[in-house]
Coordinates of C-alpha atoms and ligand atoms in Angstrom, one line a residue:
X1243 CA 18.4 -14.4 -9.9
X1244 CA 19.5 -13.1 -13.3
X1245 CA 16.9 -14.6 -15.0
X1246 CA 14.8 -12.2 -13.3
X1247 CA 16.6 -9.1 -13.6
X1248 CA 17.1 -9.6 -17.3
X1249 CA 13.8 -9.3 -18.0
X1250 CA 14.7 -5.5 -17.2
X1251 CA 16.4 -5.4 -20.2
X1252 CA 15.6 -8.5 -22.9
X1253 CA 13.3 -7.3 -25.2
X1254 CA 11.6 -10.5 -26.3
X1255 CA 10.8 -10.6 -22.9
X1256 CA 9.5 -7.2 -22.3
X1257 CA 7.2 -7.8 -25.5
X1258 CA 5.3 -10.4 -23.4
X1259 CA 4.0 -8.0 -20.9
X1260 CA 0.8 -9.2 -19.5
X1261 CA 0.4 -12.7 -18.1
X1262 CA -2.6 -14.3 -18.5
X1263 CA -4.4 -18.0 -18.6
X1264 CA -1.3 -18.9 -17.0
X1265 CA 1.2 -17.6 -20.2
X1266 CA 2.5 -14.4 -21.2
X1267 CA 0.8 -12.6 -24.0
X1268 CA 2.2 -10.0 -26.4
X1269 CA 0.8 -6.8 -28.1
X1270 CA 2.4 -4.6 -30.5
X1271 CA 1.3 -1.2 -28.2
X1272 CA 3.7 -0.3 -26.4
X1273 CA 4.4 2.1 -23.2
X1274 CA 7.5 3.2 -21.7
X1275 CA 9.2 2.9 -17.8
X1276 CA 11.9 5.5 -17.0
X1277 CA 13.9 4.6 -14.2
X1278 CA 13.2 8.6 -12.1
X1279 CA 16.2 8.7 -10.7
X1280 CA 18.0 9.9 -14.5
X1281 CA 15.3 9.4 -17.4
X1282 CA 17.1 6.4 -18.6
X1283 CA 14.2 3.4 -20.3
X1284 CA 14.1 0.6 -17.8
X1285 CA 11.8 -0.9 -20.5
X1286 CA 9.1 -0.7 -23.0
X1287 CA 5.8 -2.9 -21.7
X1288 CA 3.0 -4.0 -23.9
X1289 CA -0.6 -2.6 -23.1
X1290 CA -2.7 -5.4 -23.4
X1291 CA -6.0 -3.0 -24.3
X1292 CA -9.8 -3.9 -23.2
X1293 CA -9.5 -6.9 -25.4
X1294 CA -7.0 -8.2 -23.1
X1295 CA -8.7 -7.4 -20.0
X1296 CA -11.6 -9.4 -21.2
X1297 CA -9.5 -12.3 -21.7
X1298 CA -8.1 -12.5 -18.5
X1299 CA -11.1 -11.9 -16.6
X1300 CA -12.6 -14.6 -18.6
X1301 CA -9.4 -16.8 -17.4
X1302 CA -9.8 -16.0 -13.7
X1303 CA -13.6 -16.7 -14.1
X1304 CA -13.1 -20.5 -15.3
X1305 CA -10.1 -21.1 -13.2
X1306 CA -12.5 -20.0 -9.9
X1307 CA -14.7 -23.0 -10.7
X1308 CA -11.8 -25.5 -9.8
X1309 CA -10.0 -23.1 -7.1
X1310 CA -12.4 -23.0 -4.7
X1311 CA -12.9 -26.5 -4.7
X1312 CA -9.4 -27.2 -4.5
X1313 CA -8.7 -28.2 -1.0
X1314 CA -7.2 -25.2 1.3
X1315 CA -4.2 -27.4 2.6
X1316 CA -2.8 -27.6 -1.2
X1317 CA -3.9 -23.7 -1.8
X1318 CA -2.0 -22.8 1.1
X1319 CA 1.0 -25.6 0.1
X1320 CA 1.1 -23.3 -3.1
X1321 CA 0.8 -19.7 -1.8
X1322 CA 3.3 -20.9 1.4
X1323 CA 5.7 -21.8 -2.5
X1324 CA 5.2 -18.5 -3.9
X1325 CA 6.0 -16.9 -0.4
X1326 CA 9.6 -19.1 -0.1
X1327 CA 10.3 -17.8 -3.9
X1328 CA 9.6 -14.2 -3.2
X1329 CA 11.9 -14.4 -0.4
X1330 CA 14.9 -16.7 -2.0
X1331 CA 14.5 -13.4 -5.0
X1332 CA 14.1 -10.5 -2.7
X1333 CA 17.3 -9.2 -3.7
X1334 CA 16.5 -9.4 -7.5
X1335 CA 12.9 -7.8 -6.8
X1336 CA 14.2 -5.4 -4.9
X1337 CA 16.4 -4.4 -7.5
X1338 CA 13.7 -4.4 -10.0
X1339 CA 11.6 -1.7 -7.4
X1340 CA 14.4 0.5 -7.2
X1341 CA 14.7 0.7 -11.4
X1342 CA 11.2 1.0 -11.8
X1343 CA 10.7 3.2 -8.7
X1344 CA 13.4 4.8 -7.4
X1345 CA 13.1 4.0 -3.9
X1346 CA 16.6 2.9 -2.1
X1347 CA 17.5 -0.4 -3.0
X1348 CA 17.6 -1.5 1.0
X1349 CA 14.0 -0.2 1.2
X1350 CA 13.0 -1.8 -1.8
X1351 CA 14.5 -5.2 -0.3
X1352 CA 12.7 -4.7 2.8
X1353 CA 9.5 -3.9 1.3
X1354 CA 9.7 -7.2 -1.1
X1355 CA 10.0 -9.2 2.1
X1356 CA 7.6 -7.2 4.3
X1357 CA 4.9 -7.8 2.0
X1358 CA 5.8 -11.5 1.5
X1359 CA 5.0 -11.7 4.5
X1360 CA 1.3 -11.3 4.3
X1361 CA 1.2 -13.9 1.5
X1362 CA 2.6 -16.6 4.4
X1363 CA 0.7 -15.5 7.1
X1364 CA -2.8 -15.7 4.8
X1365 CA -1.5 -19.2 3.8
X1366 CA -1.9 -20.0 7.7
X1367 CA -5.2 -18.1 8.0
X1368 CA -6.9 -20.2 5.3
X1369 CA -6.1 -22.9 7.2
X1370 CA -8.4 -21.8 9.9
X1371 CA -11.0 -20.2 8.9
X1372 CA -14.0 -22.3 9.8
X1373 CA -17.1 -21.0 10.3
X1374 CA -19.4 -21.8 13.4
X1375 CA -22.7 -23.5 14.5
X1376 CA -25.4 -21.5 15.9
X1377 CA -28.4 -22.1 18.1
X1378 CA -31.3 -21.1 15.7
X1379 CA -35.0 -20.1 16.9
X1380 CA -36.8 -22.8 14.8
X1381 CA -38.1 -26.0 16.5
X1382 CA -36.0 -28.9 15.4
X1383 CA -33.5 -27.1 13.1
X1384 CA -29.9 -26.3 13.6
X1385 CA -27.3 -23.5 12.0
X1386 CA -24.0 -23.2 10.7
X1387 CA -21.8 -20.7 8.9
X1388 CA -19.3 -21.2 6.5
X1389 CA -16.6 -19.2 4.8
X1390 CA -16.5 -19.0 1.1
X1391 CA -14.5 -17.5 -0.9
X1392 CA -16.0 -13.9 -3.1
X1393 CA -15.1 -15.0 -6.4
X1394 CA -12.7 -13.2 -9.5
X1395 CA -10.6 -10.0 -7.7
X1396 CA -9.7 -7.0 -9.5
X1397 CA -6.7 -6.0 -8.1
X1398 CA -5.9 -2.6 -8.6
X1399 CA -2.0 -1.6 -7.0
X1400 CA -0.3 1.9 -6.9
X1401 CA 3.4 2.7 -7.4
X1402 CA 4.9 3.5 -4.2
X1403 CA 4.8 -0.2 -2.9
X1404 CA 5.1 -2.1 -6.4
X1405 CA 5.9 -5.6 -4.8
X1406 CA 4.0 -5.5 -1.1
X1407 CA 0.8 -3.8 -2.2
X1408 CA 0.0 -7.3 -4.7
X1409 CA 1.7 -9.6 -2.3
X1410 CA -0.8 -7.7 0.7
X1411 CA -3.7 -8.0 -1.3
X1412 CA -3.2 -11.5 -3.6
X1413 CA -1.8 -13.7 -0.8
X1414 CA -4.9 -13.6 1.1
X1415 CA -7.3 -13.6 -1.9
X1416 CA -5.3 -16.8 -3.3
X1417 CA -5.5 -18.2 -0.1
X1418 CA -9.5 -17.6 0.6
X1419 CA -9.6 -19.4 -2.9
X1420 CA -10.2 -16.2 -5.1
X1421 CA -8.9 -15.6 -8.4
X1422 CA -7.2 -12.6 -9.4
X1423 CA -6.6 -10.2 -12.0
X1424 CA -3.6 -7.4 -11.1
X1425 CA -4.0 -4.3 -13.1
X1426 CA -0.5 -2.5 -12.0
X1427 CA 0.9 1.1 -12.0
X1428 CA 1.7 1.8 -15.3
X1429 CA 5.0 3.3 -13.5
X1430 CA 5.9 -0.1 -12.3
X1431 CA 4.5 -3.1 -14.3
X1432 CA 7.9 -4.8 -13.9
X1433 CA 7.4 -5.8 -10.4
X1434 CA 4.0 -6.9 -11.1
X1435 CA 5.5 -9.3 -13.8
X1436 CA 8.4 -10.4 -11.9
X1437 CA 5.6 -11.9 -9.6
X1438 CA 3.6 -13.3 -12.0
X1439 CA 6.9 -15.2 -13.0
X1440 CA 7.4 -16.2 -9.2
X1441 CA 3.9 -17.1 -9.4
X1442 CA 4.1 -19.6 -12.2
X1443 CA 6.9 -21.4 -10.3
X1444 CA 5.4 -21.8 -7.1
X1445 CA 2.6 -23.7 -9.0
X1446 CA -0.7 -21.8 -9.5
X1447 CA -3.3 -23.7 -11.9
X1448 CA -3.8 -21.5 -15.5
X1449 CA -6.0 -18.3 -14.6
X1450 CA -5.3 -18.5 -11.3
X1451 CA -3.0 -15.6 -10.9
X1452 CA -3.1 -12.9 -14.1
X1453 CA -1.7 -9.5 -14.3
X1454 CA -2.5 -7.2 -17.0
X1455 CA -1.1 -4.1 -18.3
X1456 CA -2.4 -1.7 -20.2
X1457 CA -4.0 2.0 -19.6
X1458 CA -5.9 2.6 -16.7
X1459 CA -8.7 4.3 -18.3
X1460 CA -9.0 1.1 -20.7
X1461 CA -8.6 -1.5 -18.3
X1462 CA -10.2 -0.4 -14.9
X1463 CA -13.5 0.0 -16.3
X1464 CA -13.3 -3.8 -17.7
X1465 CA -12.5 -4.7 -14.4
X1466 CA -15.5 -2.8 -12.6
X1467 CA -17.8 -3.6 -15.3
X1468 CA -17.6 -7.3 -15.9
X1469 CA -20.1 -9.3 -14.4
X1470 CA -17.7 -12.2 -13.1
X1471 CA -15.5 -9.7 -11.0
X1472 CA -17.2 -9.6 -7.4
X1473 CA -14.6 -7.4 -6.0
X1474 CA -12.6 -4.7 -6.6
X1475 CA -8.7 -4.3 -4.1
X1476 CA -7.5 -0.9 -4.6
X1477 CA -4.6 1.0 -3.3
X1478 CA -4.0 4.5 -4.5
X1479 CA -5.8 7.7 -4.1
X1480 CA -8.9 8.7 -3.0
X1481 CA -10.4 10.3 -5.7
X1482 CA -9.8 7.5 -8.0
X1483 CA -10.8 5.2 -5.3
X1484 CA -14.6 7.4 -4.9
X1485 CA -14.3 6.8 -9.4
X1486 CA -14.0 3.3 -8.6
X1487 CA -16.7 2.6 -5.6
X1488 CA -18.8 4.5 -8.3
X1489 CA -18.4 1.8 -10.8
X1490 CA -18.1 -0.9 -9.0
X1491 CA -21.3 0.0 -7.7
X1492 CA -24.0 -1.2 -10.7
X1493 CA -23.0 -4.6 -10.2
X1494 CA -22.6 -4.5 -6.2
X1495 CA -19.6 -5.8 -6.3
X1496 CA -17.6 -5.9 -2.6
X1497 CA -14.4 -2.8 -2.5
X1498 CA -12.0 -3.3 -0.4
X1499 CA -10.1 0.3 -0.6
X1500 CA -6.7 1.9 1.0
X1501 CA -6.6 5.4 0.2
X1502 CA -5.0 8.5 1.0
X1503 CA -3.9 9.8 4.4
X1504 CA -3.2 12.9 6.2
X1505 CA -1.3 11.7 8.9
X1506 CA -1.1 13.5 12.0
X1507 CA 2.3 13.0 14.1
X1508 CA 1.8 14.2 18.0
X1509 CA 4.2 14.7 20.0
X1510 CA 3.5 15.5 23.8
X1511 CA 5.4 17.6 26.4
X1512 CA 5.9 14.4 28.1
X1513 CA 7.3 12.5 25.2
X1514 CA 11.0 10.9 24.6
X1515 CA 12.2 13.9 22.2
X1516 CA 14.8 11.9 20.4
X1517 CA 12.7 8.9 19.8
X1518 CA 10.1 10.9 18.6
X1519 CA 12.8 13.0 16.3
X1520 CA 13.6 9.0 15.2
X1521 CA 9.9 8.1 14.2
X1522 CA 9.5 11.7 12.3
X1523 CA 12.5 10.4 10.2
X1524 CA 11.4 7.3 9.6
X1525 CA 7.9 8.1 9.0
X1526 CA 8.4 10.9 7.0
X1527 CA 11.5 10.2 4.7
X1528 CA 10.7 6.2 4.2
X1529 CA 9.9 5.8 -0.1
X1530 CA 11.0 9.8 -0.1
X1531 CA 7.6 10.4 1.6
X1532 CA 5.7 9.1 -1.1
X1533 CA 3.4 6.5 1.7
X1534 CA -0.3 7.0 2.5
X1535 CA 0.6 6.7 6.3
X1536 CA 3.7 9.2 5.9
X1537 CA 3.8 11.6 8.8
X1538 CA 1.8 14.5 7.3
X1539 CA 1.1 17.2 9.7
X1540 CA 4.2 17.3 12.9
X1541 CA 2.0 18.0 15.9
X1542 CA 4.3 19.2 18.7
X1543 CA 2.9 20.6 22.2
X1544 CA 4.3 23.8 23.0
X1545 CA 6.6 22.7 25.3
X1546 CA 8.8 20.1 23.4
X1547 CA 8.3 21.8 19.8
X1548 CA 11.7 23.6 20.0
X1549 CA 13.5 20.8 21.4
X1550 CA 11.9 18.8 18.3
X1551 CA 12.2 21.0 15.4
X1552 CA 16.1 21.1 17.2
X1553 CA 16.3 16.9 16.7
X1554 CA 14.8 16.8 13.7
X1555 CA 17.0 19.8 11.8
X1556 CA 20.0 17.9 13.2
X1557 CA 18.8 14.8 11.4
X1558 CA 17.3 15.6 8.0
X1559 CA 20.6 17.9 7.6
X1560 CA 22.4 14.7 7.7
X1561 CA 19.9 13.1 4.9
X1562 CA 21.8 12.0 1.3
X1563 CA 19.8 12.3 -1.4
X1564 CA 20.3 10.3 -4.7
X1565 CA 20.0 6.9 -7.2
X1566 CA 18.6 4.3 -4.9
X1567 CA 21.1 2.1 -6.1
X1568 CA 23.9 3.8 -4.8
X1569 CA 23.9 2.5 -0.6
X1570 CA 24.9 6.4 0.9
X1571 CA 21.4 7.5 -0.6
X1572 CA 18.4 7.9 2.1
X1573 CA 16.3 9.5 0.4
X1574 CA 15.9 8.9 -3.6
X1575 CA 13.9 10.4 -6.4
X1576 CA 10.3 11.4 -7.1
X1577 CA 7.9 9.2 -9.3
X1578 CA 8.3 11.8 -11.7
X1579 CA 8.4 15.6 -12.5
X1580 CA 5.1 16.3 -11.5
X1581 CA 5.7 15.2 -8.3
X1582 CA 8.4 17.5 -7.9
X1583 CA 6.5 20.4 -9.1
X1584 CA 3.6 19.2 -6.6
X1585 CA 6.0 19.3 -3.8
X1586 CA 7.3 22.7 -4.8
X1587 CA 4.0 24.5 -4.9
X1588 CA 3.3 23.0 -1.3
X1589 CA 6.6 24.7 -0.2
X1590 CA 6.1 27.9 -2.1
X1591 CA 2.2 28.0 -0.6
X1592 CA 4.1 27.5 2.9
X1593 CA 6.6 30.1 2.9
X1594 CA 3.9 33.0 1.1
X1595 CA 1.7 32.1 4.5
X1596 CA 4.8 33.5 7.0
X1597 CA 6.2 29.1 7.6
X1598 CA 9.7 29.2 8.1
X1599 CA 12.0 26.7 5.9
X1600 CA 14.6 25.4 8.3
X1601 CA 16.0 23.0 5.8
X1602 CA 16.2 22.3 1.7
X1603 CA 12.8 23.7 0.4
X1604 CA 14.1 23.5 -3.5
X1605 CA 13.9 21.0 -6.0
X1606 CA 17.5 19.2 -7.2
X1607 CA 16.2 18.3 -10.6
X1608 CA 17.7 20.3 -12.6
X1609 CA 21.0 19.9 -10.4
X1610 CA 20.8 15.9 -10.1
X1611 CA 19.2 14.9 -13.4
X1612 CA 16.0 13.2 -12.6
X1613 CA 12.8 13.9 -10.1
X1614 CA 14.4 15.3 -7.1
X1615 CA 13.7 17.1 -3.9
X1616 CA 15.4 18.1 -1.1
X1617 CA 14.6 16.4 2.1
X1618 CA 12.7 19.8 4.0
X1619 CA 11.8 20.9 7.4
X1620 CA 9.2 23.9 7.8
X1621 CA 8.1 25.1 10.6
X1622 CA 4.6 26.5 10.4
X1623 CA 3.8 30.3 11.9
X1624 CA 0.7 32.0 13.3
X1625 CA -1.0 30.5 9.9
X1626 CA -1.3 27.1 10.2
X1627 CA -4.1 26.4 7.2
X1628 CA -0.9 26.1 5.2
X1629 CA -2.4 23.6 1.6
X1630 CA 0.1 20.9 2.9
X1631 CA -1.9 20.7 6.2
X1632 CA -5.1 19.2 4.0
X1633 CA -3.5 17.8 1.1
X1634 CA -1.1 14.7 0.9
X1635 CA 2.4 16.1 0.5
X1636 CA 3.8 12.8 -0.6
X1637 CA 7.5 14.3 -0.9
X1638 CA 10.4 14.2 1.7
X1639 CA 9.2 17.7 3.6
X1640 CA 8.5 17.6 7.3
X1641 CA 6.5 20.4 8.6
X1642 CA 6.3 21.1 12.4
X1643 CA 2.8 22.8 13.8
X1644 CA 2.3 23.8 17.6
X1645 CA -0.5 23.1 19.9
X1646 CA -0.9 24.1 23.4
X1647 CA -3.3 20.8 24.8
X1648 CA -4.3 17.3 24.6
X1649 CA -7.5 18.9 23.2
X1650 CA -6.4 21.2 20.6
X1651 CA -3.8 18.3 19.8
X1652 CA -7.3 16.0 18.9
X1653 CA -8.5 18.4 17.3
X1654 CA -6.3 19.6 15.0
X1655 CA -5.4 16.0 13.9
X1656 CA -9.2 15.1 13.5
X1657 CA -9.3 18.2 11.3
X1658 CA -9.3 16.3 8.2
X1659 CA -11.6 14.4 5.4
X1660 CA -8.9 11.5 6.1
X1661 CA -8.2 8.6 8.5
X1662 CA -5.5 6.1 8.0
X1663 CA -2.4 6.5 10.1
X1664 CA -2.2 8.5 13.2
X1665 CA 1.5 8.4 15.4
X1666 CA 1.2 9.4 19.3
X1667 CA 4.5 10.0 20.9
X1668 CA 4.0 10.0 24.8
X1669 CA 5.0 8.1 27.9
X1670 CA 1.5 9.1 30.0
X1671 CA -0.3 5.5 29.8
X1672 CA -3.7 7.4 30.3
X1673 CA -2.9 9.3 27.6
X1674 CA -2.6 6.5 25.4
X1675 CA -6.0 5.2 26.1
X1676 CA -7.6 8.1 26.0
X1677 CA -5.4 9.7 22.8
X1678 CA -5.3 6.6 21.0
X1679 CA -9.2 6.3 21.4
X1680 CA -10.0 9.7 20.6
X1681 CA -8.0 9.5 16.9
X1682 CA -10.5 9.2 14.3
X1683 CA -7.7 7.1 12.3
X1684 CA -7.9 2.9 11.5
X1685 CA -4.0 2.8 12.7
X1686 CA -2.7 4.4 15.4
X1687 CA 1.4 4.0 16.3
X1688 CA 2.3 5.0 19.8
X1689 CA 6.0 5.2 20.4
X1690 CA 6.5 3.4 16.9
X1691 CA 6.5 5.2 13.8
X1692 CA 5.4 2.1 11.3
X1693 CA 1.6 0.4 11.3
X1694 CA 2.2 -2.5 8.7
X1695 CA 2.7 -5.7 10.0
X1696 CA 1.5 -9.5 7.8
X1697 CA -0.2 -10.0 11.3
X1698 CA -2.4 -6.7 12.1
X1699 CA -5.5 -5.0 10.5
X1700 CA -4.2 -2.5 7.8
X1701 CA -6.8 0.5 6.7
X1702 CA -8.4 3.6 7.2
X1703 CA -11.6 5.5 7.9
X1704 CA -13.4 8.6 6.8
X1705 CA -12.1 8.7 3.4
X1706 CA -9.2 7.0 3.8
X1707 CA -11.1 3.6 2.7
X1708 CA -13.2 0.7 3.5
X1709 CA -11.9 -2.8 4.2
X1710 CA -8.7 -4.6 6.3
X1711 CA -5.5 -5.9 4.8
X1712 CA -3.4 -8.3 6.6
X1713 CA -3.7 -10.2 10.0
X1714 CA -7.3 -13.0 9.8
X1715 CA -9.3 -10.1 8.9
X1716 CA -7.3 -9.8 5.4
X1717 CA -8.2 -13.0 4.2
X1718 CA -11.8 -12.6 5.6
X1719 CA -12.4 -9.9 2.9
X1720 CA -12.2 -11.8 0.6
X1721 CA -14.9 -14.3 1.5
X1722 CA -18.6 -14.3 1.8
X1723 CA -20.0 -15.5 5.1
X1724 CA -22.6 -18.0 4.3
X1725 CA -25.4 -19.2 6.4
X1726 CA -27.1 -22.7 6.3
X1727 CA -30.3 -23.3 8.2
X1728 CA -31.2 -27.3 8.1
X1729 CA -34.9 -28.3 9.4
X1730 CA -36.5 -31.2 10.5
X1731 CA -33.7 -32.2 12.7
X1732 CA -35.4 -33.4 15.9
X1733 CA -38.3 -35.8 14.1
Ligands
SIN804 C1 1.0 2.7 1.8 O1 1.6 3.7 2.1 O2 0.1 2.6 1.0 C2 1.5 1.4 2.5 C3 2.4 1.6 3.6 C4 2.7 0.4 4.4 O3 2.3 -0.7 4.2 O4 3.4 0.6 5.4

């Protein structure tokens, strides 16, 4: 789809950076994208500024009054359009992720599709959510509930999943009959854009879809602030997530939040070592390890944890690092410096508590000419309140910890403020009941090292967030349960 990828590098396009009331609209303010891999300008993208914001709010705002009336067979007929076009230009989006990202183009294929996939299956959802009738307690009355949808959507989408974390959360809300406003990364607006351009195609009404860019500090307190917005969708960090609940909260408006995660990764004395070795890799190295549901913390029981660490050294030797265009390259860059220099005080913190690097543990920056790390393995010692072990690493370092129990296992992976993704990696059945139950995490992957599916309830607890994405309960966010009480039935 060249017309696609040239608006990676046609400036007349570029200029028209935000897309909103159903055209694209230009500014003179300007920001830059590097591609993280080498530096290089992918592009320059206008920031639309608070005057911009307003305009598209406004847009979504009159364009609700004739979406929610607008019968759900020909919403869904136009999401089910914007789903086939994402999919026929997964190969161009992809491409787009990996300029704009870094990740490896594959990954960045697979992610376009993966998170097309939420925008189909919410097309099918909308078809059947009804609501129900209900005995009521009133003499001669009867009840019923019905399924509307919330109104204008703020959606607010992080870097690491440019494509799938706007398809995840605007398929549904389309669907429900929302309207939305996408504030992107202001690391990756491209993908944003590239779907705003799929968007027009498949068929949305003016306002219906609009995606603004622009600094976050400008925009998101638009968003939050403006009466017509009855919900905010956030991906991205917690603390900016807790900044955000705190706004959103003058005007009540419903948050639907996915935030950080400290994942813990168990692995029993009873487990399949290789296939757990297998989920560590993919868990961990997937995006460079820069997902909220990344393996955090490697929870081995004493007996297996040399046999693991064993696996896994074998495997992450084997990882190529590099451009995530080039096809050997596993694992690709970091966002950006910072991230880097993040990584490296994690490791530095590790190694000054008596952890044993096993593998990499430098940064390839300087060497590779863009935001690299090595793919790492530690293995904790006798000190096991290493920093990584409560913060998000979000880099490609695995770091193995020993337990001797099911209990201590429990309770060392409870041992944090967060609760997204938990892995279990056992073949005891009771075990999985009673482990998976005990895991104060929304997602729990036994034997299976990935929790996303169009199909399932994606989200966390503690202060990992509030709200489902995906499955029915994605596209019952965004709706308000109504309930209608009608007397004087039984004259
Ligand atoms: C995330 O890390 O935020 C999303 C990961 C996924 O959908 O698998």
């Amino acid at each position: 789809m060249t017309d696609l990828k040239s608006r990676l590098t046609d400036p007349t396009l570029l200029k028209s950076a935000s897309f909103i009331d159903g055209g694209w609209v230009d500014s003179s303010d300007t920001f830059e994208v590097r591609n993280p891999a080498d530096g290089s300008l992918v592009a320059k993208v206008a920031d639309i500024g608070a005057g911009g914001a307003h305009r598209a709010v406004d847009a979504a705002a009159r364009a609700f009054q004739t979406w929610k009336k607008t019968p759900v067979f020909e919403r869904a007929r136009i999401v089910r359009r914007w789903h086939e076009l994402i999919v026929e230009h997964a190969s161009d989006l992809g491409a787009i992720i990996t300029a704009e990202m870094g990740k490896p183009y594959k990954e960045a294929r697979g992610e376009v599709v993966y998170g097309a996939g939420f925008i189909s299956w919410a097309a099918e959802e909308a078809m059947r959510l009804h609501g129900e009738t209900l005995p009521t307690q009133a003499p001669g009355s009867r009840g019923w509930t019905i399924h509307q949808p919330v109104g204008v959507v703020a959606c607010i989408t992080p870097w690491n999943f440019p494509s799938a974390m706007i398809s995840r959360k605007c398929g549904p809300a389309l669907a429900a009959g929302c309207t939305v406003v996408v504030k992107p990364a202001p690391e990756t607006p491209l993908s944003a854009l590239a779907l705003a351009e799929l968007a027009k195609r498949a068929g949305f009404p003016a306002g219906v879809f609009n995606v603004i860019n622009g600094k976050a500090e400008v925009l998101g307190p638009v968003m939050t602030g403006a009466p017509a917005v009855r919900m905010i969708g956030f991906t991205g960090s917690t603390e900016v997530g807790k900044l955000l609940m705190r706004q959103a909260a003058d005007g009540i408006k419903r948050v639907s939040l996915e935030l950080g995660g400290n994942a813990p990764f168990l692995v029993m004395d009873d487990a399949d070592v290789e296939l757990a070795a297998d989920g560590v890799m993919a868990s961990k190295f997937r995006a460079a390890g820069q997902t909220c549901v990344s393996a955090n913390r490697i929870i081995a029981q004493d007996g297996v944890a040399d046999a693991l660490i064993k696996a896994l050294k074998r495997r992450v030797e084997k990882l190529k690092v590099g451009s995530g265009f080039d096809e050997r390259t596993n694992v690709g860059p970091l966002i950006h410096q910072e991230a880097v220099e993040h990584v490296s005080a994690l490791v530095e913190d590790a190694r000054t508590r008596g952890a044993k690097v096993l593998v990499g543990g430098q940064s390839l920056s300087a060497k590779m000419g863009g935001a690299f790390y090595a793919p790492t393995l530690i293995e904790a010692g006798e000190d096991q309140g290493l920093d990584m072990a409560t913060s998000e690493i979000f880099g490609p370092v695995a770091t193995v910890y020993r337990a001797s129990d099911e209990a201590e296992m429990i309770r060392l992976a409870n041992d944090t403020r967060h609760g997204l993704a938990a892995y279990l990696y056992t073949n005891d059945v009771g075990r999985v009941h009673r482990m998976s139950e005990a895991l104060e995490f929304g997602m729990v992957g036994v034997n299976a090292p990935m929790v996303g599916s169009p199909s399932t309830p994606f989200g966390g607890m503690k202060e990992s967030g509030i709200g489902r994405e995906g499955g029915k309960w994605g596209v019952e966010e965004f709706t308000e349960l109504k309930f209608v009480m009608l007397g004087g039935v039984d004259r």
